[in-house]
PDB file of C-alpha atoms in Angstrom:
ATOM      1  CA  UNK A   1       0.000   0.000   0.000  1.00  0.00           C
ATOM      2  CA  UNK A   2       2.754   2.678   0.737  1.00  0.00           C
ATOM      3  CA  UNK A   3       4.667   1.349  -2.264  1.00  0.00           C
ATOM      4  CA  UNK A   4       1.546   2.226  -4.469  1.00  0.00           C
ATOM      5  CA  UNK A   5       0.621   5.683  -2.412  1.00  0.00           C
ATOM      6  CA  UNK A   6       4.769   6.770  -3.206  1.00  0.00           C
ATOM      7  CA  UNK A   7       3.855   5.904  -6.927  1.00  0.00           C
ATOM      8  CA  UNK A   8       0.644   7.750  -7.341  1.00  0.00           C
ATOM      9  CA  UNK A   9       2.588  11.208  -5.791  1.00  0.00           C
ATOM     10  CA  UNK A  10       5.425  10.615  -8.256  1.00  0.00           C
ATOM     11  CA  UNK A  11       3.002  10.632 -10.958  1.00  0.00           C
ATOM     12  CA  UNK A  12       1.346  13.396  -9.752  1.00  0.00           C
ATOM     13  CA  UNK A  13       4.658  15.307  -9.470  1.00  0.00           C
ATOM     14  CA  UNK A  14       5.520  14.360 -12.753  1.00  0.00           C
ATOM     15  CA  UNK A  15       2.013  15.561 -14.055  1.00  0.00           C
ATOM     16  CA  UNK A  16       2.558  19.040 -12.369  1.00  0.00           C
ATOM     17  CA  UNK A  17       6.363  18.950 -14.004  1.00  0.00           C
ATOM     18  CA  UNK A  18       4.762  19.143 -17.209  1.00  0.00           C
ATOM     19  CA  UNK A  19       2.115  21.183 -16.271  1.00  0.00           C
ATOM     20  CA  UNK A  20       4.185  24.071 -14.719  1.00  0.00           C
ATOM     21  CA  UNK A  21       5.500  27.305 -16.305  1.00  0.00           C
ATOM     22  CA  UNK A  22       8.081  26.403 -19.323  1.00  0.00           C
ATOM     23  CA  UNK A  23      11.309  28.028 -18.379  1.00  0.00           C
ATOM     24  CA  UNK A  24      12.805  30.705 -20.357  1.00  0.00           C
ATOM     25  CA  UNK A  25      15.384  29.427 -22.911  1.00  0.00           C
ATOM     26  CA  UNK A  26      18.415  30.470 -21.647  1.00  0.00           C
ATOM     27  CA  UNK A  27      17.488  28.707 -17.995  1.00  0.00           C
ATOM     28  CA  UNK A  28      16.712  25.616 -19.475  1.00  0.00           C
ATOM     29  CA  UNK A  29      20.051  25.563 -21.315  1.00  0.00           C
ATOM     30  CA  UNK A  30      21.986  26.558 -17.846  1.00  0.00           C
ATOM     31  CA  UNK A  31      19.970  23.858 -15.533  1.00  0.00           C
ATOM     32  CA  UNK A  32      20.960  21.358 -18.724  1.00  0.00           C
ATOM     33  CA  UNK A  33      24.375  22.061 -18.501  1.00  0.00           C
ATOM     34  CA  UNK A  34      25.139  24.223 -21.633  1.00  0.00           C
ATOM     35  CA  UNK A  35      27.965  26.895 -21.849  1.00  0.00           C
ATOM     36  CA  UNK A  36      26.092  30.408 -22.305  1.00  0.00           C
ATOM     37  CA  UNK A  37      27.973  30.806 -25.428  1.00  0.00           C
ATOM     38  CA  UNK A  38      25.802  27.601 -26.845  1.00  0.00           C
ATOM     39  CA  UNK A  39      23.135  30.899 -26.897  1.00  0.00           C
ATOM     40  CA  UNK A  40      24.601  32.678 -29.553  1.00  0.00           C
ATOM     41  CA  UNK A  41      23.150  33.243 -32.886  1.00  0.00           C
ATOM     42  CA  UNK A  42      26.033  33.479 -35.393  1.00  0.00           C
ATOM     43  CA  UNK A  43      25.077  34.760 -38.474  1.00  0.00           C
ATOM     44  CA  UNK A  44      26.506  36.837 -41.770  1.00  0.00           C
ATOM     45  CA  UNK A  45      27.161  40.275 -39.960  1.00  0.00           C
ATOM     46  CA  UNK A  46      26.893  39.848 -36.518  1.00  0.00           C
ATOM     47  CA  UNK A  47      26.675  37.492 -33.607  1.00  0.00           C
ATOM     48  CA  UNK A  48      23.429  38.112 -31.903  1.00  0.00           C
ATOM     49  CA  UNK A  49      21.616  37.103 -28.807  1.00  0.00           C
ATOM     50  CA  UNK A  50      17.682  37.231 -28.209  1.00  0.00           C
ATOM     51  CA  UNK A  51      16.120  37.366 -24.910  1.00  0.00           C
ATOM     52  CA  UNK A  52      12.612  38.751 -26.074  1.00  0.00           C
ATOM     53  CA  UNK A  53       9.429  38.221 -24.135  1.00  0.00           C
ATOM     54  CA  UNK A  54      11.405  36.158 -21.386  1.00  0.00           C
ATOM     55  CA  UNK A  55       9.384  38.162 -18.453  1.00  0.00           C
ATOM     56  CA  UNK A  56      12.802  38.865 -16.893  1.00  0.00           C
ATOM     57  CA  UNK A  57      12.670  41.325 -13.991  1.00  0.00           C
ATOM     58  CA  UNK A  58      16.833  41.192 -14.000  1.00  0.00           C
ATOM     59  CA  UNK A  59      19.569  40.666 -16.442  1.00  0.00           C
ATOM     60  CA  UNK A  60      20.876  37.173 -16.268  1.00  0.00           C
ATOM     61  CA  UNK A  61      25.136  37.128 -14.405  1.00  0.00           C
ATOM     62  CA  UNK A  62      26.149  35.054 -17.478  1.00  0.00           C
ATOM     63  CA  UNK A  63      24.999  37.702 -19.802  1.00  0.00           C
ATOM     64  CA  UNK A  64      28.222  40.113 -19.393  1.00  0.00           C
ATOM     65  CA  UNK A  65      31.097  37.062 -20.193  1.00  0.00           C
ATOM     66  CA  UNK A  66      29.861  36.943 -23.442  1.00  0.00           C
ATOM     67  CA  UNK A  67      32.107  39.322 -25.182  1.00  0.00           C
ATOM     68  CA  UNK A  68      31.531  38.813 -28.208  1.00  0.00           C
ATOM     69  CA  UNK A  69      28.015  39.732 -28.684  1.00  0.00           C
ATOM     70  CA  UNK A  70      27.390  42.094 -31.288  1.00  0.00           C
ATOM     71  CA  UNK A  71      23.436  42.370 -31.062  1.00  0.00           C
ATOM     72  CA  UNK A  72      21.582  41.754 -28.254  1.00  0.00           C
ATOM     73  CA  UNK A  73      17.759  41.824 -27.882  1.00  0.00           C
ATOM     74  CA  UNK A  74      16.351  42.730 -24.121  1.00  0.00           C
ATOM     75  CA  UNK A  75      13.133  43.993 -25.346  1.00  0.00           C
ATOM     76  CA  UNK A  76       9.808  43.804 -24.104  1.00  0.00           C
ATOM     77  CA  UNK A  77      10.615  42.420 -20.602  1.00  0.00           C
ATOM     78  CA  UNK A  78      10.320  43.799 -17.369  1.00  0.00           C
ATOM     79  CA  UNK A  79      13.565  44.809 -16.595  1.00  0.00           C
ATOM     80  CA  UNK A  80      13.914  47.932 -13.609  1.00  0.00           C
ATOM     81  CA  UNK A  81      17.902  48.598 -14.427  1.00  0.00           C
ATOM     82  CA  UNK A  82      20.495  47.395 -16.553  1.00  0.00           C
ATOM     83  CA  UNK A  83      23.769  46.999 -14.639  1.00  0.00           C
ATOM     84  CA  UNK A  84      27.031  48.801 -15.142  1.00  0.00           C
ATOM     85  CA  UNK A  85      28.490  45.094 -16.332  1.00  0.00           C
ATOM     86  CA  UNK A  86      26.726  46.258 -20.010  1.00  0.00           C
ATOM     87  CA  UNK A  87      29.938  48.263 -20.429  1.00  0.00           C
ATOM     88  CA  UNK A  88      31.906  44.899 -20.523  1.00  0.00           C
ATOM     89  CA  UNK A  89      30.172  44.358 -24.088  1.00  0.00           C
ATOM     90  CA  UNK A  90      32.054  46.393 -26.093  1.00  0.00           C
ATOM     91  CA  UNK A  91      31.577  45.029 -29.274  1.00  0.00           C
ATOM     92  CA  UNK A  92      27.708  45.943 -29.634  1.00  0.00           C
ATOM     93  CA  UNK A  93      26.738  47.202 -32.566  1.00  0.00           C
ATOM     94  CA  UNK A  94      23.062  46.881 -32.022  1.00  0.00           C
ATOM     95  CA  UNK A  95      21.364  46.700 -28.339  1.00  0.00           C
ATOM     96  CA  UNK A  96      17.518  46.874 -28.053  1.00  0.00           C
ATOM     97  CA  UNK A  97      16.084  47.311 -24.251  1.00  0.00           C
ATOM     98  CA  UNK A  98      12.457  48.908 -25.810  1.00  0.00           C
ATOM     99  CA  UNK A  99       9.453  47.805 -23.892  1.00  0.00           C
ATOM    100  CA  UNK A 100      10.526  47.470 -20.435  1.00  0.00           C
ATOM    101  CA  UNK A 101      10.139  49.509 -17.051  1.00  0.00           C
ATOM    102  CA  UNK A 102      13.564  51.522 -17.334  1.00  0.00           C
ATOM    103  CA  UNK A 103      14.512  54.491 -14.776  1.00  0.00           C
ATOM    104  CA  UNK A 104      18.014  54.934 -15.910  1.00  0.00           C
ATOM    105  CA  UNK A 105      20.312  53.951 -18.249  1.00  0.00           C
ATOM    106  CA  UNK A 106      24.065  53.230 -16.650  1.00  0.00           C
ATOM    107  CA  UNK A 107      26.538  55.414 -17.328  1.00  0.00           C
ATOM    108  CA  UNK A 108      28.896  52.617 -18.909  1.00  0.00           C
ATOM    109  CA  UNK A 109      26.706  52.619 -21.318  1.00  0.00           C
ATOM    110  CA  UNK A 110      29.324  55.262 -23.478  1.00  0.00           C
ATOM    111  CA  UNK A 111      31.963  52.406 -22.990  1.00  0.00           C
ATOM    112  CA  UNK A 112      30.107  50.396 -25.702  1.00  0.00           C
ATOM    113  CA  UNK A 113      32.385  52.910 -28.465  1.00  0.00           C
ATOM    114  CA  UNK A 114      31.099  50.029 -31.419  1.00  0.00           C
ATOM    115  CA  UNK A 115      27.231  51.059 -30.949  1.00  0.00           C
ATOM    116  CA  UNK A 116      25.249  52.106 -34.181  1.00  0.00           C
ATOM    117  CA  UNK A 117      21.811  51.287 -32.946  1.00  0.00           C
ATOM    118  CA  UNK A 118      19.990  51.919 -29.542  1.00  0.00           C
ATOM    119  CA  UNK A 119      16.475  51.534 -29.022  1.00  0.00           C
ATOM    120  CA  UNK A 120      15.352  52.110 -25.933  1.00  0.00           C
ATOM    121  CA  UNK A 121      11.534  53.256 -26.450  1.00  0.00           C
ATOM    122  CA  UNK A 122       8.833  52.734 -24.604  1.00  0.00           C
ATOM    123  CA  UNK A 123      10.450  52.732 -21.092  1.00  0.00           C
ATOM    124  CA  UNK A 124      10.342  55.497 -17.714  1.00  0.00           C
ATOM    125  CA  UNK A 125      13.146  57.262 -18.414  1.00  0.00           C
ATOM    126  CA  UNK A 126      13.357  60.978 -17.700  1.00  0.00           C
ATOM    127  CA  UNK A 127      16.432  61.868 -18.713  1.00  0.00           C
ATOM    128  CA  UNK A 128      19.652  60.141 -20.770  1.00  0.00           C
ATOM    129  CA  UNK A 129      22.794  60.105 -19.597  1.00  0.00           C
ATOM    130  CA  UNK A 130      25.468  62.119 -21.047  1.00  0.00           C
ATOM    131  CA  UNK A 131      28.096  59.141 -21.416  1.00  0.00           C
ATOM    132  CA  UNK A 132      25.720  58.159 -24.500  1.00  0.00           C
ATOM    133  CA  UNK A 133      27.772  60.743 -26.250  1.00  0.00           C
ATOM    134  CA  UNK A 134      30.805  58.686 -25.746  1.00  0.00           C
ATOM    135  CA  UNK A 135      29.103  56.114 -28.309  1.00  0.00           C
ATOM    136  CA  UNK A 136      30.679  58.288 -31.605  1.00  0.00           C
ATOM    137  CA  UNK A 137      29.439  55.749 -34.051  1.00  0.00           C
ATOM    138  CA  UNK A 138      25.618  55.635 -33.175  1.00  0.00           C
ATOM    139  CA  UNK A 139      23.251  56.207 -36.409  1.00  0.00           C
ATOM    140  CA  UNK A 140      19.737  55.295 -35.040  1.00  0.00           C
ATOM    141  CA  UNK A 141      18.185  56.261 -31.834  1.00  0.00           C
ATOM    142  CA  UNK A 142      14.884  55.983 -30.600  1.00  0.00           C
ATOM    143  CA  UNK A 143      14.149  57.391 -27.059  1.00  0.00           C
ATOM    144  CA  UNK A 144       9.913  57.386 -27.714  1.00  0.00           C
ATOM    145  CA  UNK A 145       7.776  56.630 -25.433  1.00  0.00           C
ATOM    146  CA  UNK A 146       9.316  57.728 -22.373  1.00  0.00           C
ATOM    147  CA  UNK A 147       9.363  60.906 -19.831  1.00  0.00           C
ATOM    148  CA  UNK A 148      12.130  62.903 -21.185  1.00  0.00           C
ATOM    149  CA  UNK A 149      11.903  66.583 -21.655  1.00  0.00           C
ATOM    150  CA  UNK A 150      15.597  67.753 -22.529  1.00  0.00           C
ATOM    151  CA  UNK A 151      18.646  66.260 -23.720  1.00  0.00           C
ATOM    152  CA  UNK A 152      22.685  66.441 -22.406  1.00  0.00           C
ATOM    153  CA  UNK A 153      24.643  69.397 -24.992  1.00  0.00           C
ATOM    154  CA  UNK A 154      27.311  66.517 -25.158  1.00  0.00           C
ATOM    155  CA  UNK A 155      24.554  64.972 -27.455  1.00  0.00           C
ATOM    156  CA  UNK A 156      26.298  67.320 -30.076  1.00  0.00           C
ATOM    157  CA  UNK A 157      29.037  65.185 -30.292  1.00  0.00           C
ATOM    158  CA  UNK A 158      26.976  62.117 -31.897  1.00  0.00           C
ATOM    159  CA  UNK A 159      27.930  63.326 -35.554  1.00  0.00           C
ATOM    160  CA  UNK A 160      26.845  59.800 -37.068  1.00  0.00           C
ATOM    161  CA  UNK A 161      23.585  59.922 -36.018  1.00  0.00           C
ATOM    162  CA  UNK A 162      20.761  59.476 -38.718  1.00  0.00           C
ATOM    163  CA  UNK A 163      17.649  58.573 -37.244  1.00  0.00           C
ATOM    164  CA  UNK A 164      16.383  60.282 -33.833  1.00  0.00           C
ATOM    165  CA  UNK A 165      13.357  59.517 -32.615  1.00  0.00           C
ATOM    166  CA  UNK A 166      12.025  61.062 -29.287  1.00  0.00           C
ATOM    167  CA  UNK A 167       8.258  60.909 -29.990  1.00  0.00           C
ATOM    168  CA  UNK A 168       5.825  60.653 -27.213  1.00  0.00           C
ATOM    169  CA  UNK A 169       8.196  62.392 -24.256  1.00  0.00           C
ATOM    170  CA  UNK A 170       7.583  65.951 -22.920  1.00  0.00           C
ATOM    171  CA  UNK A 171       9.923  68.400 -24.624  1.00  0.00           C
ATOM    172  CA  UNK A 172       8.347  71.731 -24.670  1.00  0.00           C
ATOM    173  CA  UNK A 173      11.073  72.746 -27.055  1.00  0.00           C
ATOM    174  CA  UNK A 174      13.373  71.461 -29.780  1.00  0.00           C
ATOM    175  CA  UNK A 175      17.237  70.617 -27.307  1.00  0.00           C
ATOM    176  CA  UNK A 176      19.700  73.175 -29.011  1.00  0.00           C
ATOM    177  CA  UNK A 177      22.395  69.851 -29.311  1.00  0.00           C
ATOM    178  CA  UNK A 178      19.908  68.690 -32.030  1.00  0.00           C
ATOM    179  CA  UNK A 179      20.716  71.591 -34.303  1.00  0.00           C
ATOM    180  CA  UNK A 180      24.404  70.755 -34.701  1.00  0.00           C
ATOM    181  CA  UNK A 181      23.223  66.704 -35.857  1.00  0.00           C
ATOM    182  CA  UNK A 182      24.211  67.581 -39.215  1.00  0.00           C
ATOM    183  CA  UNK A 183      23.760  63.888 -40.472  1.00  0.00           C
ATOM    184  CA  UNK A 184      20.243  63.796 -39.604  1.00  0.00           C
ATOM    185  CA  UNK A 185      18.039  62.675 -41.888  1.00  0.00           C
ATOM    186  CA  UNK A 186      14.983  61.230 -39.972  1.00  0.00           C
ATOM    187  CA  UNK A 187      13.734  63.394 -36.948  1.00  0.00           C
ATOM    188  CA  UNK A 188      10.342  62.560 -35.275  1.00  0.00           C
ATOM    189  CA  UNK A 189       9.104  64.613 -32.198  1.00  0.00           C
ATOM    190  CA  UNK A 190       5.454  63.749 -32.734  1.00  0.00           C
ATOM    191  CA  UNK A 191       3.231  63.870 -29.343  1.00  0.00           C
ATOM    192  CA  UNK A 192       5.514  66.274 -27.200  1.00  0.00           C
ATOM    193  CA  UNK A 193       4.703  69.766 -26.110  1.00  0.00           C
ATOM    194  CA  UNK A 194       6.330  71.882 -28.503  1.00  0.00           C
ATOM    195  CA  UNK A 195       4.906  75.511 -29.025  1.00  0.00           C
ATOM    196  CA  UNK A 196       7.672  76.458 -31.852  1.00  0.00           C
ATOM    197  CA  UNK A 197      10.549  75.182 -34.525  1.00  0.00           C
ATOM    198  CA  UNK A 198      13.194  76.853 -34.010  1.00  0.00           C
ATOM    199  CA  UNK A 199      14.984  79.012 -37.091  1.00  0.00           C
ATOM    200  CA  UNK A 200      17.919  76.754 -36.436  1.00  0.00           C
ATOM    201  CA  UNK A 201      15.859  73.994 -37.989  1.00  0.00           C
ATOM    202  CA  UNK A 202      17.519  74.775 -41.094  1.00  0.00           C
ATOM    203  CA  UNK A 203      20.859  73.705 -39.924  1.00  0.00           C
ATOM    204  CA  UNK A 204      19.773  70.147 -40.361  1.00  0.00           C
ATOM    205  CA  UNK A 205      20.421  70.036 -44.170  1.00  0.00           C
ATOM    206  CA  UNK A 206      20.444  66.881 -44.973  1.00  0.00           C
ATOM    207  CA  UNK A 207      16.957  66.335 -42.986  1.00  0.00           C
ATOM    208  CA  UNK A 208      14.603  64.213 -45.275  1.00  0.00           C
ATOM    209  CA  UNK A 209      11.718  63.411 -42.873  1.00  0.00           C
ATOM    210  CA  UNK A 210      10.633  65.470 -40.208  1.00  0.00           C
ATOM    211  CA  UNK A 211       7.540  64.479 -37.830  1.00  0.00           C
ATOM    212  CA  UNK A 212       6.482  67.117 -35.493  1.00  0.00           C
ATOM    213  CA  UNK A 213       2.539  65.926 -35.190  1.00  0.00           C
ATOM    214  CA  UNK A 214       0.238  66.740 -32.277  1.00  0.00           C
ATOM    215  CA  UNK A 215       2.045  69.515 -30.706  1.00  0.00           C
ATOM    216  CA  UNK A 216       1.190  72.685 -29.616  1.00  0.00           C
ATOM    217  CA  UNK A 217       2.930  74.489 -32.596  1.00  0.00           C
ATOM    218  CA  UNK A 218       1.263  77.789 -33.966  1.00  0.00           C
ATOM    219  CA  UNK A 219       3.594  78.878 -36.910  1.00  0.00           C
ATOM    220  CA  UNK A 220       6.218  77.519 -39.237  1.00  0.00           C
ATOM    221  CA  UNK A 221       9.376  79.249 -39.148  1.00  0.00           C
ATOM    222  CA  UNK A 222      10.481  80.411 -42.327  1.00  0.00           C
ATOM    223  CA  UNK A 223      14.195  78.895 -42.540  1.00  0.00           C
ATOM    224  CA  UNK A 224      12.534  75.542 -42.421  1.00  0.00           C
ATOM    225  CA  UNK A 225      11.884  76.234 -46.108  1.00  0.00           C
ATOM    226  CA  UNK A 226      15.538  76.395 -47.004  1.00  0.00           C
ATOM    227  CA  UNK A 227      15.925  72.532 -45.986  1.00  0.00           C
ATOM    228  CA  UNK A 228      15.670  71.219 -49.713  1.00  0.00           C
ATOM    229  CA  UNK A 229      16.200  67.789 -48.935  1.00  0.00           C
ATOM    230  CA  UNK A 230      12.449  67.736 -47.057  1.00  0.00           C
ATOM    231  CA  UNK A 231      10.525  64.480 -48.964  1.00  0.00           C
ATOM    232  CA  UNK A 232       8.047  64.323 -45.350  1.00  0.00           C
ATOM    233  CA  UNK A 233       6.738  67.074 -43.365  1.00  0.00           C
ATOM    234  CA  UNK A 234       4.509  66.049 -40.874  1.00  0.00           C
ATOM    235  CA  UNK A 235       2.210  69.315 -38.988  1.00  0.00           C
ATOM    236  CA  UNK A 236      -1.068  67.036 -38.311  1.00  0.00           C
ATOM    237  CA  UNK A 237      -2.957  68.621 -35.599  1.00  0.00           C
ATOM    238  CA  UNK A 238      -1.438  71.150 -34.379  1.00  0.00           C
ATOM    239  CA  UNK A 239      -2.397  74.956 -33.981  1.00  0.00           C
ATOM    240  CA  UNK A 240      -1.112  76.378 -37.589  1.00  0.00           C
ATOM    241  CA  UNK A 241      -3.285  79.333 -38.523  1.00  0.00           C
ATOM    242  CA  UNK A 242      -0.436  80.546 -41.377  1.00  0.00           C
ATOM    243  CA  UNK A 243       2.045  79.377 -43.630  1.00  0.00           C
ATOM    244  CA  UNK A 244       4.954  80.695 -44.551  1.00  0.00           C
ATOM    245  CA  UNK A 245       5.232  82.207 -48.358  1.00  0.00           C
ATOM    246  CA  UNK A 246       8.323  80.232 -48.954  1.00  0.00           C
ATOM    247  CA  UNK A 247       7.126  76.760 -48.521  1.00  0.00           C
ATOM    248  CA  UNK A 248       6.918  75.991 -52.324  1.00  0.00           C
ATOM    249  CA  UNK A 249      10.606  75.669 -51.764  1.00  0.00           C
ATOM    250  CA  UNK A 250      10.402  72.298 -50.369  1.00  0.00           C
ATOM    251  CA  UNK A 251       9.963  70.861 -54.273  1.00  0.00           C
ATOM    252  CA  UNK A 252      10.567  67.568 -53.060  1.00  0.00           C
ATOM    253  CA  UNK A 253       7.104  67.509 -51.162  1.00  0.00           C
ATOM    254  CA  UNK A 254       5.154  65.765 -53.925  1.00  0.00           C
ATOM    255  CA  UNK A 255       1.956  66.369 -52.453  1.00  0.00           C
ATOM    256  CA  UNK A 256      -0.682  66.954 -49.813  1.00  0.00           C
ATOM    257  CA  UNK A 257      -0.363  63.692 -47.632  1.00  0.00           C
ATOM    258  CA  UNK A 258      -3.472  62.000 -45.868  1.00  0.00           C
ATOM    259  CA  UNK A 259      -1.709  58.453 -44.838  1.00  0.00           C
ATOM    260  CA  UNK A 260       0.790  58.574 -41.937  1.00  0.00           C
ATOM    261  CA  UNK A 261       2.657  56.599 -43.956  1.00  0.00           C
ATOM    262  CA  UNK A 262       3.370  59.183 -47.133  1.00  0.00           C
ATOM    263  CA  UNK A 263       5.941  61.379 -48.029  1.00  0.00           C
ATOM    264  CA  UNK A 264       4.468  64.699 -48.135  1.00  0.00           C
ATOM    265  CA  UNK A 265       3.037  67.569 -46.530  1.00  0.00           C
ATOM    266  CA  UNK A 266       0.601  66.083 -43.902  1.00  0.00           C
ATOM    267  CA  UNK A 267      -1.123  69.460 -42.632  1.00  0.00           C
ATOM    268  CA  UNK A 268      -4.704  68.115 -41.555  1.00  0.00           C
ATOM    269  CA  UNK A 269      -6.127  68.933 -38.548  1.00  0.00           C
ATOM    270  CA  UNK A 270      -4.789  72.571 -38.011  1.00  0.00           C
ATOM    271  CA  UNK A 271      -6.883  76.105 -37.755  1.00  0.00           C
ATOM    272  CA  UNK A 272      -5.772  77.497 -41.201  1.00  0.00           C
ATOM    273  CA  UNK A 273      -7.024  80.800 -41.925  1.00  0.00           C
ATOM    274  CA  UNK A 274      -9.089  81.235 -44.800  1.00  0.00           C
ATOM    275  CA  UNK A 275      -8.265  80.946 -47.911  1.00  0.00           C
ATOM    276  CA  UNK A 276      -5.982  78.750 -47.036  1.00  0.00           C
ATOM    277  CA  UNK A 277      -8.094  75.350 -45.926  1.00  0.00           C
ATOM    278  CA  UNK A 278      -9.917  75.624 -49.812  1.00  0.00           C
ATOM    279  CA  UNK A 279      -6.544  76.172 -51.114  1.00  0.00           C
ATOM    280  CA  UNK A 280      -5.658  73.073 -49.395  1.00  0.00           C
ATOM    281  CA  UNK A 281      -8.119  71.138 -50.611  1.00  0.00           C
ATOM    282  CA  UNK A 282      -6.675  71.809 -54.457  1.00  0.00           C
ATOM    283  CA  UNK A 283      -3.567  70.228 -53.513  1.00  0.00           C
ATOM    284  CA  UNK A 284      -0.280  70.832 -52.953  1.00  0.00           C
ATOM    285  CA  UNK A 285       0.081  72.214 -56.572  1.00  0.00           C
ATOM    286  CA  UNK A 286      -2.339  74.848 -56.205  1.00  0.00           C
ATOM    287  CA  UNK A 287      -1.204  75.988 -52.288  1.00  0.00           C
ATOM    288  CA  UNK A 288       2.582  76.163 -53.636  1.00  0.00           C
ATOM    289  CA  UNK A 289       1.241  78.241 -56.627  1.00  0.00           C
ATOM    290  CA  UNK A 290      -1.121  80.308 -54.100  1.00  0.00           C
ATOM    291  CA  UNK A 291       2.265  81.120 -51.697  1.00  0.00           C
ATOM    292  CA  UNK A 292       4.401  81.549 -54.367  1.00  0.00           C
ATOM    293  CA  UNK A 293       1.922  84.630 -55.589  1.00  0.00           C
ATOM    294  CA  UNK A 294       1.481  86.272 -52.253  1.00  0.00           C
ATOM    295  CA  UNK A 295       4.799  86.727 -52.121  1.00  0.00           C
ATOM    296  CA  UNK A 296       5.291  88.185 -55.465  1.00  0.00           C
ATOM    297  CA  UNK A 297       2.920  90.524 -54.837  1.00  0.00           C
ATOM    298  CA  UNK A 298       4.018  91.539 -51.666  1.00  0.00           C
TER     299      UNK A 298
END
């Protein structure tokens, strides 16, 4: 009878075994013995590790001995802080820590001198550490989705960068370090606070899409129509009662825009003065033809 009773509990262990929460991948590899390294993802270009959707609260110890990691993939877990040990990873070219419950980033975080792309959207940061200057190579950053309302000057220092994104934070104006990101070519600051552009705007030359949607802005500044480069221009709902007369510079605007996802000039949504919402309506044709006469004649 006890022989049988032991049985039936060992089966009913077993049966909750199987039951019970599947471990993440890189604990099942540990607890069966594997090196860390047996992890790694080696492909063409880079050696990559992926620890997506593991519903980490902390970074796994074995995770900073692997030094030669060249893209590593923290998103979407639940992770409070990332130790200083990230600095031991010098060789990442790509790190990705969006969609988790960030405070801070450490300030070894400018050790990693190899880094081209950072996303760290859709965390709690408030601000960003001024070490991230240190990273000289970085081309795409995306800081959206956060609590951040200004940015370090040392920022001015990133002359790589590309792509900045740093929609849906709380900047009530454009940081000054952004003006001297002469590389730019893709800025989006959609969903802040901002009441103005800057003149400086026209510093970023080489600026090819620029997103500045659901602000608080009332008026164009005029140097904006010196960027030539300009394919997307993105004012949706804002508070834009004028234009300025030299906007049918910006030839590479092919036309009014209604999907997000056009190049264009997406203007909807604003309190245009009359004539200008009829104008408008005749396309982009017509409202470069209607600016370009006002200004003749004045």
């Amino acid at each position: 009878m006890g022989a049988e009773h032991s049985k039936n509990e060992e089966r009913r262990s077993m049966v909750f075994l199987r039951k019970g929460p599947k471990l993440p991948a890189w604990e099942d590899a540990l607890l069966a013995g594997r090196e860390p390294k047996s992890l790694l993802k080696r492909g063409l270009r880079y050696v990559s590790l992926s620890l997506i959707m593991k519903g980490m609260t902390s970074t796994p110890d074995f995770l900073w001995g692997l030094h030669e990691v060249q893209k590593l993939n923290l998103s979407r877990n639940q992770l409070v802080v990332i130790p200083p040990s990230l600095g031991k990873l010098d060789r990442l070219v790509v790190l990705n820590l969006g969609g988790n419950c960030l405070k801070c980033l450490p300030k070894e975080i400018g050790l990693l001198r190899n880094l081209k792309v950072l996303f760290v959207n859709m965390n709690c940061l408030k601000e960003v550490p001024a070490e991230l200057s240190l990273c000289r190579k970085l081309e795409v950053l995306s800081l959206s989705h956060n609590c951040i309302s200004q940015l370090p000057l040392s920022f001015t220092d990133l002359t790589c960068l590309r792509k900045l994104n740093l929609s849906n934070n709380r900047f009530v104006q454009i940081p000054l370090c952004i003006f001297a990101l002469r590389s730019l070519d893709f800025l989006h600051l959609g969903s802040n606070k901002l009441e103005n552009i800057a003149e400086s705007i026209q510093y970023l030359v080489n600026l090819q899409i620029f997103i500045v949607e659901n602000n608080n802005i009332r008026s164009l500044p005029r140097s904006l129509c010196y960027i030539s480069s300009l394919e997307l221009l993105n004012v949706d709902y804002n508070a834009i009662q004028s234009l300025p007369d030299e906007l049918y510079l910006l030839r590479r605007l092919r036309r009014i825009a209604w999907n997000p996802m056009d190049k264009g000039l997406h203007i909807a949504h604003n309190p245009l003065a009359r004539p200008l919402p009829e104008v408008v309506e005749g396309g982009l044709d017509v409202l470069f033809n209607y600016l370009r006469d006002k200004k003749e004649r004045n």
